[in-house]
């Protein structure tokens, strides 16, 4: 009976110790990684911003190239044209709205939908 109670407490304290050890490791690794990045971002914000944008751009290029290799060139280009139609339409609409040209924004919306429709359904296999 005492041995089963001891085994239960051993398992309980083992689990608690494991959780505390993992928490401590996460805290230490977080401090080792986050503190230098924070210091860099506050001391040299321009170089930090450039580095982050470059890393993001490299990741985006890697994702685009890997997707293109997986799907094939023409289906990938077709999908990219559709995405670019929508992004350009939203950008132009917002640009016209922020510059006070409501008519330009109103004209942009149907033209965007027309361009997306042509890219999606106009060029079938």
PDB file of C-alpha atoms in Angstrom:
ATOM      1  CA  UNK A   1       0.000   0.000   0.000  1.00  0.00           C
ATOM      2  CA  UNK A   2       2.765   2.463   0.875  1.00  0.00           C
ATOM      3  CA  UNK A   3       4.657   1.543  -2.263  1.00  0.00           C
ATOM      4  CA  UNK A   4       1.645   2.336  -4.474  1.00  0.00           C
ATOM      5  CA  UNK A   5       1.222   5.691  -2.737  1.00  0.00           C
ATOM      6  CA  UNK A   6       4.937   6.389  -3.228  1.00  0.00           C
ATOM      7  CA  UNK A   7       4.677   5.444  -6.922  1.00  0.00           C
ATOM      8  CA  UNK A   8       1.719   7.804  -7.328  1.00  0.00           C
ATOM      9  CA  UNK A   9       3.569  10.707  -5.727  1.00  0.00           C
ATOM     10  CA  UNK A  10       6.678   9.884  -7.774  1.00  0.00           C
ATOM     11  CA  UNK A  11       4.627  10.054 -10.980  1.00  0.00           C
ATOM     12  CA  UNK A  12       2.951  13.305  -9.872  1.00  0.00           C
ATOM     13  CA  UNK A  13       6.197  15.053  -8.942  1.00  0.00           C
ATOM     14  CA  UNK A  14       7.884  13.696 -12.064  1.00  0.00           C
ATOM     15  CA  UNK A  15       5.160  15.250 -14.227  1.00  0.00           C
ATOM     16  CA  UNK A  16       5.313  18.550 -12.342  1.00  0.00           C
ATOM     17  CA  UNK A  17       9.109  18.577 -12.625  1.00  0.00           C
ATOM     18  CA  UNK A  18       8.949  17.903 -16.358  1.00  0.00           C
ATOM     19  CA  UNK A  19       6.483  20.753 -16.884  1.00  0.00           C
ATOM     20  CA  UNK A  20       8.609  23.139 -14.808  1.00  0.00           C
ATOM     21  CA  UNK A  21      11.773  22.116 -16.660  1.00  0.00           C
ATOM     22  CA  UNK A  22      10.132  22.635 -20.067  1.00  0.00           C
ATOM     23  CA  UNK A  23       8.795  26.010 -18.921  1.00  0.00           C
ATOM     24  CA  UNK A  24      12.268  27.035 -17.768  1.00  0.00           C
ATOM     25  CA  UNK A  25      13.830  25.899 -21.059  1.00  0.00           C
ATOM     26  CA  UNK A  26      11.239  27.859 -23.052  1.00  0.00           C
ATOM     27  CA  UNK A  27      11.863  30.952 -20.934  1.00  0.00           C
ATOM     28  CA  UNK A  28      15.645  30.717 -21.343  1.00  0.00           C
ATOM     29  CA  UNK A  29      15.496  30.076 -25.101  1.00  0.00           C
ATOM     30  CA  UNK A  30      12.950  32.854 -25.511  1.00  0.00           C
ATOM     31  CA  UNK A  31      15.207  35.272 -23.652  1.00  0.00           C
ATOM     32  CA  UNK A  32      18.230  34.207 -25.707  1.00  0.00           C
ATOM     33  CA  UNK A  33      16.352  34.721 -28.980  1.00  0.00           C
ATOM     34  CA  UNK A  34      14.024  37.618 -28.203  1.00  0.00           C
ATOM     35  CA  UNK A  35      16.314  39.944 -26.245  1.00  0.00           C
ATOM     36  CA  UNK A  36      18.913  40.398 -29.031  1.00  0.00           C
ATOM     37  CA  UNK A  37      16.155  40.919 -31.600  1.00  0.00           C
ATOM     38  CA  UNK A  38      14.483  43.516 -29.369  1.00  0.00           C
ATOM     39  CA  UNK A  39      17.798  45.261 -28.771  1.00  0.00           C
ATOM     40  CA  UNK A  40      18.541  45.294 -32.512  1.00  0.00           C
ATOM     41  CA  UNK A  41      15.048  46.600 -33.322  1.00  0.00           C
ATOM     42  CA  UNK A  42      15.286  49.457 -30.815  1.00  0.00           C
ATOM     43  CA  UNK A  43      18.917  50.395 -31.465  1.00  0.00           C
ATOM     44  CA  UNK A  44      18.941  50.119 -35.281  1.00  0.00           C
ATOM     45  CA  UNK A  45      15.337  50.146 -36.521  1.00  0.00           C
ATOM     46  CA  UNK A  46      16.193  50.788 -40.185  1.00  0.00           C
ATOM     47  CA  UNK A  47      18.550  47.827 -40.538  1.00  0.00           C
ATOM     48  CA  UNK A  48      16.152  45.619 -38.580  1.00  0.00           C
ATOM     49  CA  UNK A  49      13.283  46.586 -40.877  1.00  0.00           C
ATOM     50  CA  UNK A  50      15.373  45.934 -43.972  1.00  0.00           C
ATOM     51  CA  UNK A  51      16.429  42.527 -42.637  1.00  0.00           C
ATOM     52  CA  UNK A  52      12.869  41.534 -41.778  1.00  0.00           C
ATOM     53  CA  UNK A  53      11.572  42.631 -45.188  1.00  0.00           C
ATOM     54  CA  UNK A  54      14.391  40.726 -46.930  1.00  0.00           C
ATOM     55  CA  UNK A  55      13.663  37.570 -44.938  1.00  0.00           C
ATOM     56  CA  UNK A  56       9.956  37.890 -45.723  1.00  0.00           C
ATOM     57  CA  UNK A  57      10.715  38.429 -49.427  1.00  0.00           C
ATOM     58  CA  UNK A  58      13.004  35.375 -49.531  1.00  0.00           C
ATOM     59  CA  UNK A  59      10.320  33.281 -47.853  1.00  0.00           C
ATOM     60  CA  UNK A  60       7.731  34.518 -50.340  1.00  0.00           C
ATOM     61  CA  UNK A  61      10.023  33.732 -53.285  1.00  0.00           C
ATOM     62  CA  UNK A  62      10.710  30.272 -51.882  1.00  0.00           C
ATOM     63  CA  UNK A  63       6.991  29.579 -51.456  1.00  0.00           C
ATOM     64  CA  UNK A  64       6.222  30.808 -54.972  1.00  0.00           C
ATOM     65  CA  UNK A  65       8.967  28.702 -56.564  1.00  0.00           C
ATOM     66  CA  UNK A  66       8.018  25.579 -54.611  1.00  0.00           C
ATOM     67  CA  UNK A  67       4.350  26.012 -55.533  1.00  0.00           C
ATOM     68  CA  UNK A  68       5.267  26.508 -59.184  1.00  0.00           C
ATOM     69  CA  UNK A  69       7.334  23.317 -59.219  1.00  0.00           C
ATOM     70  CA  UNK A  70       4.522  21.351 -57.592  1.00  0.00           C
ATOM     71  CA  UNK A  71       1.647  22.575 -59.791  1.00  0.00           C
ATOM     72  CA  UNK A  72       3.342  23.339 -63.102  1.00  0.00           C
ATOM     73  CA  UNK A  73       4.073  26.579 -64.920  1.00  0.00           C
ATOM     74  CA  UNK A  74       0.807  27.341 -66.726  1.00  0.00           C
ATOM     75  CA  UNK A  75      -1.632  26.510 -63.893  1.00  0.00           C
ATOM     76  CA  UNK A  76       0.600  28.491 -61.562  1.00  0.00           C
ATOM     77  CA  UNK A  77       0.665  31.508 -63.889  1.00  0.00           C
ATOM     78  CA  UNK A  78      -3.111  31.308 -64.316  1.00  0.00           C
ATOM     79  CA  UNK A  79      -3.560  31.371 -60.543  1.00  0.00           C
ATOM     80  CA  UNK A  80      -1.076  34.232 -60.139  1.00  0.00           C
ATOM     81  CA  UNK A  81      -2.903  36.314 -62.773  1.00  0.00           C
ATOM     82  CA  UNK A  82      -6.173  35.837 -60.867  1.00  0.00           C
ATOM     83  CA  UNK A  83      -4.564  36.847 -57.574  1.00  0.00           C
ATOM     84  CA  UNK A  84      -2.864  39.868 -59.147  1.00  0.00           C
ATOM     85  CA  UNK A  85      -6.163  40.974 -60.747  1.00  0.00           C
ATOM     86  CA  UNK A  86      -7.860  40.981 -57.369  1.00  0.00           C
ATOM     87  CA  UNK A  87      -4.964  42.651 -55.547  1.00  0.00           C
ATOM     88  CA  UNK A  88      -4.589  45.349 -58.200  1.00  0.00           C
ATOM     89  CA  UNK A  89      -8.328  46.017 -58.166  1.00  0.00           C
ATOM     90  CA  UNK A  90      -8.461  46.347 -54.384  1.00  0.00           C
ATOM     91  CA  UNK A  91      -5.357  48.537 -54.372  1.00  0.00           C
ATOM     92  CA  UNK A  92      -6.691  50.843 -57.093  1.00  0.00           C
ATOM     93  CA  UNK A  93     -10.101  51.080 -55.456  1.00  0.00           C
ATOM     94  CA  UNK A  94      -8.561  52.027 -52.110  1.00  0.00           C
ATOM     95  CA  UNK A  95      -6.164  54.425 -53.789  1.00  0.00           C
ATOM     96  CA  UNK A  96      -9.018  56.196 -55.549  1.00  0.00           C
ATOM     97  CA  UNK A  97     -11.039  56.332 -52.339  1.00  0.00           C
ATOM     98  CA  UNK A  98      -8.186  57.788 -50.299  1.00  0.00           C
ATOM     99  CA  UNK A  99      -7.412  60.408 -52.924  1.00  0.00           C
ATOM    100  CA  UNK A 100     -11.074  61.458 -53.086  1.00  0.00           C
ATOM    101  CA  UNK A 101     -11.880  60.096 -56.540  1.00  0.00           C
ATOM    102  CA  UNK A 102     -15.089  58.192 -55.905  1.00  0.00           C
ATOM    103  CA  UNK A 103     -15.936  57.804 -59.585  1.00  0.00           C
ATOM    104  CA  UNK A 104     -12.586  56.118 -60.208  1.00  0.00           C
ATOM    105  CA  UNK A 105     -13.262  53.720 -57.324  1.00  0.00           C
ATOM    106  CA  UNK A 106     -16.736  52.948 -58.668  1.00  0.00           C
ATOM    107  CA  UNK A 107     -15.319  52.254 -62.132  1.00  0.00           C
ATOM    108  CA  UNK A 108     -12.520  50.107 -60.705  1.00  0.00           C
ATOM    109  CA  UNK A 109     -14.819  47.601 -58.980  1.00  0.00           C
ATOM    110  CA  UNK A 110     -16.628  46.313 -62.102  1.00  0.00           C
ATOM    111  CA  UNK A 111     -13.409  46.384 -64.123  1.00  0.00           C
ATOM    112  CA  UNK A 112     -11.729  44.282 -61.450  1.00  0.00           C
ATOM    113  CA  UNK A 113     -14.578  41.786 -61.508  1.00  0.00           C
ATOM    114  CA  UNK A 114     -14.429  41.684 -65.323  1.00  0.00           C
ATOM    115  CA  UNK A 115     -10.658  41.107 -65.319  1.00  0.00           C
ATOM    116  CA  UNK A 116     -11.003  38.380 -62.683  1.00  0.00           C
ATOM    117  CA  UNK A 117     -13.793  36.741 -64.652  1.00  0.00           C
ATOM    118  CA  UNK A 118     -11.696  36.763 -67.821  1.00  0.00           C
ATOM    119  CA  UNK A 119      -8.702  35.334 -65.967  1.00  0.00           C
ATOM    120  CA  UNK A 120     -10.790  32.667 -64.243  1.00  0.00           C
ATOM    121  CA  UNK A 121     -13.288  31.597 -66.858  1.00  0.00           C
ATOM    122  CA  UNK A 122     -12.195  33.164 -70.156  1.00  0.00           C
ATOM    123  CA  UNK A 123      -9.102  31.078 -70.735  1.00  0.00           C
ATOM    124  CA  UNK A 124     -10.267  27.518 -70.247  1.00  0.00           C
ATOM    125  CA  UNK A 125      -8.123  24.552 -71.272  1.00  0.00           C
TER     126      UNK A 125
END
